[in-house]
């Protein structure tokens, strides 16, 4: 009881002296010792707590931050990619020149060099050089080949020669026949076969008194010409390099030619669409499936090494052209002139739709059957002449054919009229357009050349070779630019994460590119195309990988915006308490020193 | 005291039974504030259905409760409502007994301190009297049972009620000084939702204090007790996990429960801070901030344990509130548990600075949750930012509340050492500065 009153008393004292002079009671004095101790303990606890927070932040937080937010950059073969900045392509072609009987004398035969290599160098621009190597092998014809060449016509000879041997992709055989041979008609010097053979007739001046040197010198330019026709010409190759090299504004024809064909791609979608704007009058039937099977599929099978194709077809009703055709009284038909054709496609295209699942380019082939009121419809060329095929094509887009049906039925016919479309006629046009759009060259042969008519596949072997040469070069050019620009981009922007899969793609693209270049040098066209396709696929996949974009637009100053709101409030008290601890420690040391002194 | 407690229990059961039989039941059990992907009753039912079909309940991405819970409900699914009510009553009963015991100890300690003349003379008004402490246990039970948050989670049949019951059992056995039971219940609570792991520190501190062993790293008996406790805790955790493995026959549940808690793949809005943040997060920083957010929950354990070394029960309260604020899928049921401790700290009220503001904020945000949810999801006139703003307000209010109590507690302790009316050396009135 006494204790309670005592403390009560001292409390009262406290009240009395409140704000006045300090009169420490005995009781309070007795506390001062423990007080000091508890103060010290509390202080130490506070310091420990602050230290532990700082320790966790430093020991756990900083490494964690470092580890989890570092931009992962997988290793890229940069030095190898840099080598692609300067591209030196060497294209080599094997040519076999076969002398038939009567072209070389037996003495000369022995002297004929076995092989001869000719190099031709072109510098396209400061970073790109092209080198063509023609490896020409000479031999005389075997007995069987002599027999084959004795056939009455060139095409027969061509066929029997094929039966004798199979030439690898990218190589050529030139049979030299004497001037007196009756195989080729008077004005024809060169016959180009369906496969990879050509028959060359010696010129008249070579008949008598020639030496072997003269003969070879005579042959050389002609063989070059055949090579340019059957494998590649410098213009083709430079056009194929357009992705890499800015072409000098050369002649217009070349540019138009090079821009017509689709860019090289590992796959294409082909869509055949039948546009029926007037289903009330015409009930159209087209047997597209068997037509594709008969006419298109053989060509595509042959083109399989170049790319994968997928075909679909559709019928669109009430699909109108974007242009109103004009009625031409002199022709008593409606006409579309060349200038207005440009406006035809866009309104139709909106309705075509496309395969959303693939990013391959789409080749559209439209068969337009004009409505009964606007029939017949003819397409006029720039000279105001009706186009024979009644079709036109748009570069890198597809082709449109107008198919008039007004003469199939008379005025008294009951509508709607059932109409079967003549697919042979349609497909003839579409195939020609398809060849153009895929870049199968059909430039007219130089004078004195005769080209064998296409077989059922619609594509001669040498045409395929030509396409493969230019596609390989194009793929290599595109892949090198893609991969070098990707490397440049990644080098410039350090924020981009490079995942392992991207590094893998880049490496595989680089390897494939090296292989493709090596195969081109070795003259293995098939492998070269295969590798170049792999290279382009891998490089595009790496370039367009979405993971590259994550941090692309994520500059450093935005990082402050991310960190500051969360961490600044946290850091200030920690830092302050750490500073306080440090200053306390310093003061203590100073006091100690003072005591020592 | 038995009669008012019985009355309280009856009242609580009546309210719950009435709500269980009303049409509100379905409405409540769909509220994102009340159920989380971890605790939703619908998901438990789905898991049960999968289990009955012989499929692993963790196949698919619906069920994330622990195997023991699903096996519990495998047997009592028909009495689910009774189970949840029982869980609430157990929680309330445990808290009641625990607080009663704790108050006894507090009073005894205070008496010793008074007798040892350890308090300054002007601190008499801070001394607690048995009269005011008499009703605290009952108030705690009432705060838990009649808290709308608890009622809502019980009616929604959120398994959060079971977790609360386990934690309450842990608190009771710790306060009773039972080493084994404390470790077992703590391991069960950890097994249920991982975060109660941080309660190891206060439990150890309390048990050390209970056995009069000072926290001294050089004393073998200190290490002996720590080792004992940790061994029992680890052992029972291992037993429970292995039991789950043997029940299910696969380790699926580890990634599906703990992986789900830690990596936060489900960004359904809730009252926590995670969902909005990680929905907006740049993918590149996700892992880093995930670690930061998860470490945040465990971060305060060491400094708080250092600071509150002598007050483990207050430390339990602090840790519970930190868990319920910063955990990855919080529900109002988690908050209810630590809120029910508030009556224990009534003696701190004179030091609380912004209790009015905080209660207004808590009340307003609780009411605004459903309103803004409706505006966002159904009316379409608001967006996620509105809802997140309210979760921010709610959490800031909780943080304010907890830090207010923390500060008040420290201040009271300070006053108990230095006297209520602080003076500088020159005698002028001194102001307290929180350092």
Short mmCIF file of N, CA and C in Angstrom, two decimals, chain A residues 3-4 6-8 10-11 14-15 17-20 22 25 27-28 31 35 38-39 42 45-46 48-49 52-53 56-57 60-61 64-65 68-71 497 550-551 554 558-559 562-563 566-567 570 580, chain B residues 114-115 117-125 127 277 281-285 287-289 291-293 295-296 299-300 302-304 306-311 410 417-419 421 423-429 435:
data_model
loop_
_atom_site.label_atom_id
_atom_site.label_comp_id
_atom_site.label_asym_id
_atom_site.label_seq_id
_atom_site.Cartn_x
_atom_site.Cartn_y
_atom_site.Cartn_z
N UNK A 3 3.80 1.58 -1.22
CA UNK A 3 4.41 1.79 -2.53
C UNK A 3 3.50 2.59 -3.45
N UNK A 4 2.24 2.17 -3.42
CA UNK A 4 1.27 2.80 -4.33
C UNK A 4 1.18 4.29 -4.05
N UNK A 6 3.26 6.12 -2.60
CA UNK A 6 4.52 6.79 -2.89
C UNK A 6 4.58 7.21 -4.37
N UNK A 7 4.26 6.23 -5.19
CA UNK A 7 4.33 6.56 -6.62
C UNK A 7 3.27 7.60 -6.98
N UNK A 8 2.13 7.49 -6.31
CA UNK A 8 1.07 8.48 -6.55
C UNK A 8 1.60 9.88 -6.24
N UNK A 10 4.73 10.88 -6.16
CA UNK A 10 5.73 11.38 -7.10
C UNK A 10 5.08 11.80 -8.41
N UNK A 11 3.99 11.11 -8.78
CA UNK A 11 3.26 11.51 -9.98
C UNK A 11 2.75 12.92 -9.82
N UNK A 14 5.33 15.30 -10.25
CA UNK A 14 5.58 15.48 -11.68
C UNK A 14 4.63 16.51 -12.26
N UNK A 15 3.37 16.42 -11.82
CA UNK A 15 2.37 17.36 -12.34
C UNK A 15 2.67 18.77 -11.90
N UNK A 17 5.54 20.03 -11.04
CA UNK A 17 6.74 20.61 -11.63
C UNK A 17 6.69 20.63 -13.14
N UNK A 18 5.57 20.33 -13.63
CA UNK A 18 5.40 20.22 -15.06
C UNK A 18 5.83 21.50 -15.76
N UNK A 19 6.87 21.42 -16.57
CA UNK A 19 7.32 22.60 -17.31
C UNK A 19 8.18 23.52 -16.47
N UNK A 20 8.33 23.21 -15.19
CA UNK A 20 9.12 24.09 -14.33
C UNK A 20 10.52 23.53 -14.13
N UNK A 22 13.46 21.20 -12.77
CA UNK A 22 13.45 19.74 -12.61
C UNK A 22 13.82 19.39 -11.19
N UNK A 25 12.86 13.10 -8.24
CA UNK A 25 12.59 12.42 -6.98
C UNK A 25 13.58 11.27 -6.82
N UNK A 27 12.90 8.25 -6.31
CA UNK A 27 12.45 7.09 -7.07
C UNK A 27 12.96 7.15 -8.50
N UNK A 28 12.86 8.31 -9.09
CA UNK A 28 13.30 8.44 -10.48
C UNK A 28 14.79 8.21 -10.59
N UNK A 31 15.80 4.82 -10.91
CA UNK A 31 15.51 4.23 -12.22
C UNK A 31 16.60 4.47 -13.24
N UNK A 35 17.26 2.51 -16.74
CA UNK A 35 16.83 3.27 -17.90
C UNK A 35 17.90 3.29 -18.96
N UNK A 38 18.17 -0.07 -20.63
CA UNK A 38 17.13 -0.37 -21.62
C UNK A 38 17.28 0.49 -22.84
N UNK A 39 17.67 1.75 -22.66
CA UNK A 39 17.87 2.61 -23.82
C UNK A 39 18.88 1.97 -24.76
N UNK A 42 17.37 -1.03 -26.44
CA UNK A 42 16.42 -0.65 -27.50
C UNK A 42 17.17 -0.13 -28.72
N UNK A 45 18.68 -2.85 -30.63
CA UNK A 45 17.65 -3.60 -31.37
C UNK A 45 17.26 -2.88 -32.65
N UNK A 46 17.08 -1.57 -32.49
CA UNK A 46 16.71 -0.78 -33.67
C UNK A 46 17.79 -0.86 -34.73
N UNK A 48 20.00 -3.22 -35.09
CA UNK A 48 20.04 -4.57 -35.65
C UNK A 48 18.95 -4.76 -36.69
N UNK A 49 17.76 -4.23 -36.34
CA UNK A 49 16.65 -4.39 -37.28
C UNK A 49 16.97 -3.71 -38.60
N UNK A 52 19.53 -5.67 -40.42
CA UNK A 52 19.03 -6.91 -41.02
C UNK A 52 18.28 -6.61 -42.31
N UNK A 53 17.51 -5.49 -42.30
CA UNK A 53 16.80 -5.11 -43.52
C UNK A 53 17.81 -4.83 -44.63
N UNK A 56 19.35 -8.05 -45.90
CA UNK A 56 18.48 -8.81 -46.81
C UNK A 56 18.46 -8.14 -48.18
N UNK A 57 18.35 -6.80 -48.17
CA UNK A 57 18.29 -6.09 -49.45
C UNK A 57 19.56 -6.34 -50.24
N UNK A 60 20.19 -10.60 -50.65
CA UNK A 60 19.20 -11.29 -51.47
C UNK A 60 18.74 -10.42 -52.63
N UNK A 61 18.40 -9.17 -52.31
CA UNK A 61 17.75 -8.32 -53.31
C UNK A 61 18.61 -8.00 -54.51
N UNK A 64 19.38 -10.91 -56.82
CA UNK A 64 18.11 -11.30 -57.45
C UNK A 64 17.77 -10.34 -58.58
N UNK A 65 17.92 -9.05 -58.27
CA UNK A 65 17.62 -8.05 -59.28
C UNK A 65 18.54 -8.23 -60.48
N UNK A 68 17.56 -11.61 -62.37
CA UNK A 68 16.27 -11.76 -63.05
C UNK A 68 16.01 -10.68 -64.10
N UNK A 69 16.68 -9.55 -64.01
CA UNK A 69 16.35 -8.52 -64.99
C UNK A 69 17.43 -8.33 -66.03
N UNK A 70 18.47 -9.14 -65.97
CA UNK A 70 19.49 -8.96 -67.00
C UNK A 70 18.87 -9.36 -68.35
N UNK A 71 19.26 -8.65 -69.38
CA UNK A 71 18.76 -9.02 -70.70
C UNK A 71 19.62 -10.16 -71.19
N UNK A 497 16.41 -8.86 -75.85
CA UNK A 497 16.75 -10.18 -75.33
C UNK A 497 17.00 -11.11 -76.50
N UNK A 550 9.96 -7.71 -77.33
CA UNK A 550 9.52 -7.41 -75.97
C UNK A 550 10.09 -6.12 -75.42
N UNK A 551 11.40 -6.01 -75.52
CA UNK A 551 12.03 -4.87 -74.86
C UNK A 551 12.53 -3.84 -75.85
N UNK A 554 11.79 -0.21 -75.05
CA UNK A 554 11.85 -0.17 -73.61
C UNK A 554 13.16 0.47 -73.20
N UNK A 558 12.70 4.43 -68.91
CA UNK A 558 11.45 3.85 -68.43
C UNK A 558 11.68 2.94 -67.24
N UNK A 559 12.90 2.42 -67.14
CA UNK A 559 13.20 1.54 -66.02
C UNK A 559 13.08 2.30 -64.71
N UNK A 562 9.76 2.32 -63.54
CA UNK A 562 9.31 1.05 -62.98
C UNK A 562 9.81 0.88 -61.55
N UNK A 563 11.07 1.24 -61.34
CA UNK A 563 11.66 0.95 -60.05
C UNK A 563 11.29 1.98 -58.99
N UNK A 566 8.19 1.93 -56.40
CA UNK A 566 8.18 0.86 -55.42
C UNK A 566 9.35 0.95 -54.46
N UNK A 567 10.52 1.27 -55.00
CA UNK A 567 11.71 1.10 -54.19
C UNK A 567 12.18 2.37 -53.51
N UNK A 570 10.96 2.61 -50.05
CA UNK A 570 11.55 1.57 -49.22
C UNK A 570 12.99 1.91 -48.87
N UNK A 580 22.67 6.79 -40.05
CA UNK A 580 22.66 7.08 -38.63
C UNK A 580 23.58 6.11 -37.88
N UNK B 114 5.80 -4.31 -11.22
CA UNK B 114 5.44 -3.30 -10.23
C UNK B 114 6.14 -3.55 -8.91
N UNK B 115 6.14 -4.85 -8.59
CA UNK B 115 6.77 -5.18 -7.32
C UNK B 115 8.27 -4.94 -7.38
N UNK B 117 9.49 -2.64 -8.86
CA UNK B 117 9.67 -1.19 -8.93
C UNK B 117 10.31 -0.76 -10.25
N UNK B 118 9.83 -1.40 -11.33
CA UNK B 118 10.50 -1.19 -12.58
C UNK B 118 9.85 -0.09 -13.42
N UNK B 119 8.63 0.29 -13.05
CA UNK B 119 7.94 1.29 -13.86
C UNK B 119 8.18 2.68 -13.30
N UNK B 120 8.27 3.66 -14.13
CA UNK B 120 8.37 5.04 -13.63
C UNK B 120 7.10 5.41 -12.89
N UNK B 121 7.21 6.40 -12.07
CA UNK B 121 6.09 6.70 -11.19
C UNK B 121 4.90 7.29 -11.91
N UNK B 122 5.16 8.03 -13.00
CA UNK B 122 4.02 8.69 -13.65
C UNK B 122 3.33 7.77 -14.64
N UNK B 123 3.66 6.49 -14.60
CA UNK B 123 3.08 5.59 -15.59
C UNK B 123 1.88 4.84 -15.06
N UNK B 124 1.39 5.26 -13.94
CA UNK B 124 0.32 4.49 -13.32
C UNK B 124 -0.90 4.36 -14.22
N UNK B 125 -1.16 5.41 -14.97
CA UNK B 125 -2.35 5.32 -15.82
C UNK B 125 -2.16 4.34 -16.97
N UNK B 127 -0.86 1.38 -16.40
CA UNK B 127 -0.97 0.06 -15.80
C UNK B 127 -2.36 -0.48 -16.07
N UNK B 277 -0.96 -5.55 -60.52
CA UNK B 277 0.45 -5.30 -60.77
C UNK B 277 0.99 -6.25 -61.83
N UNK B 281 2.34 -5.80 -65.65
CA UNK B 281 3.79 -5.89 -65.61
C UNK B 281 4.38 -6.21 -66.98
N UNK B 282 5.49 -5.58 -67.29
CA UNK B 282 6.24 -5.99 -68.47
C UNK B 282 6.75 -7.40 -68.22
N UNK B 283 6.62 -8.22 -69.22
CA UNK B 283 6.96 -9.63 -69.05
C UNK B 283 8.39 -9.81 -68.54
N UNK B 284 9.26 -8.94 -69.00
CA UNK B 284 10.67 -9.07 -68.67
C UNK B 284 10.90 -8.94 -67.17
N UNK B 285 10.08 -8.11 -66.50
CA UNK B 285 10.31 -7.85 -65.09
C UNK B 285 9.45 -8.72 -64.19
N UNK B 287 9.42 -11.90 -63.30
CA UNK B 287 10.08 -12.78 -62.34
C UNK B 287 10.67 -11.96 -61.19
N UNK B 288 11.30 -10.86 -61.54
CA UNK B 288 11.93 -10.03 -60.52
C UNK B 288 10.90 -9.51 -59.53
N UNK B 289 9.81 -8.96 -60.04
CA UNK B 289 8.83 -8.39 -59.13
C UNK B 289 8.07 -9.48 -58.38
N UNK B 291 9.49 -12.16 -57.27
CA UNK B 291 10.39 -12.44 -56.14
C UNK B 291 10.28 -11.33 -55.10
N UNK B 292 10.26 -10.08 -55.57
CA UNK B 292 10.20 -8.96 -54.62
C UNK B 292 8.92 -9.04 -53.80
N UNK B 293 7.80 -9.29 -54.47
CA UNK B 293 6.53 -9.34 -53.76
C UNK B 293 6.47 -10.49 -52.77
N UNK B 295 9.12 -12.06 -51.42
CA UNK B 295 10.09 -11.83 -50.35
C UNK B 295 9.52 -10.84 -49.35
N UNK B 296 8.75 -9.88 -49.88
CA UNK B 296 8.14 -8.85 -49.04
C UNK B 296 7.38 -9.45 -47.86
N UNK B 299 9.93 -10.70 -45.47
CA UNK B 299 10.97 -9.71 -45.26
C UNK B 299 10.96 -9.14 -43.85
N UNK B 300 9.75 -8.94 -43.32
CA UNK B 300 9.64 -8.23 -42.05
C UNK B 300 9.91 -9.11 -40.83
N UNK B 302 12.54 -10.83 -39.70
CA UNK B 302 13.77 -10.63 -38.91
C UNK B 302 13.74 -9.29 -38.17
N UNK B 303 13.53 -8.16 -38.85
CA UNK B 303 13.52 -6.91 -38.09
C UNK B 303 12.45 -6.86 -37.02
N UNK B 304 11.25 -7.39 -37.33
CA UNK B 304 10.19 -7.37 -36.32
C UNK B 304 10.56 -8.27 -35.14
N UNK B 306 13.47 -8.94 -34.10
CA UNK B 306 14.50 -8.26 -33.31
C UNK B 306 13.87 -7.21 -32.42
N UNK B 307 12.96 -6.45 -33.01
CA UNK B 307 12.39 -5.32 -32.30
C UNK B 307 11.41 -5.79 -31.22
N UNK B 308 10.65 -6.85 -31.52
CA UNK B 308 9.61 -7.30 -30.60
C UNK B 308 10.02 -8.60 -29.91
N UNK B 309 11.30 -8.70 -29.61
CA UNK B 309 11.81 -9.94 -29.05
C UNK B 309 11.08 -10.32 -27.76
N UNK B 310 10.72 -9.31 -26.98
CA UNK B 310 10.11 -9.59 -25.68
C UNK B 310 8.59 -9.70 -25.75
N UNK B 311 8.01 -9.46 -26.94
CA UNK B 311 6.55 -9.45 -27.03
C UNK B 311 6.07 -10.36 -28.16
N UNK B 410 5.11 0.24 -29.30
CA UNK B 410 6.47 0.66 -28.97
C UNK B 410 6.45 1.87 -28.05
N UNK B 417 9.14 2.70 -19.63
CA UNK B 417 10.53 2.80 -19.16
C UNK B 417 10.88 4.22 -18.73
N UNK B 418 10.39 5.19 -19.49
CA UNK B 418 10.87 6.56 -19.25
C UNK B 418 9.87 7.47 -18.57
N UNK B 419 8.69 6.95 -18.32
CA UNK B 419 7.68 7.83 -17.73
C UNK B 419 6.81 8.43 -18.80
N UNK B 421 5.41 11.43 -19.00
CA UNK B 421 5.63 12.82 -19.41
C UNK B 421 7.11 13.04 -19.60
N UNK B 423 10.57 14.66 -20.53
CA UNK B 423 11.16 15.99 -20.42
C UNK B 423 12.56 15.95 -20.98
N UNK B 424 12.94 17.08 -21.55
CA UNK B 424 14.35 17.18 -21.96
C UNK B 424 15.17 17.44 -20.72
N UNK B 425 16.46 17.52 -20.91
CA UNK B 425 17.32 17.72 -19.75
C UNK B 425 17.08 19.09 -19.13
N UNK B 426 16.68 20.06 -19.99
CA UNK B 426 16.42 21.38 -19.44
C UNK B 426 15.02 21.48 -18.88
N UNK B 427 14.27 20.39 -18.98
CA UNK B 427 12.96 20.39 -18.35
C UNK B 427 11.82 20.74 -19.26
N UNK B 428 12.07 21.24 -20.48
CA UNK B 428 10.95 21.55 -21.36
C UNK B 428 10.34 20.24 -21.87
N UNK B 429 9.12 20.33 -22.33
CA UNK B 429 8.43 19.12 -22.78
C UNK B 429 9.11 18.58 -24.03
N UNK B 435 12.13 6.68 -34.48
CA UNK B 435 13.36 6.45 -35.23
C UNK B 435 13.42 5.00 -35.63
#
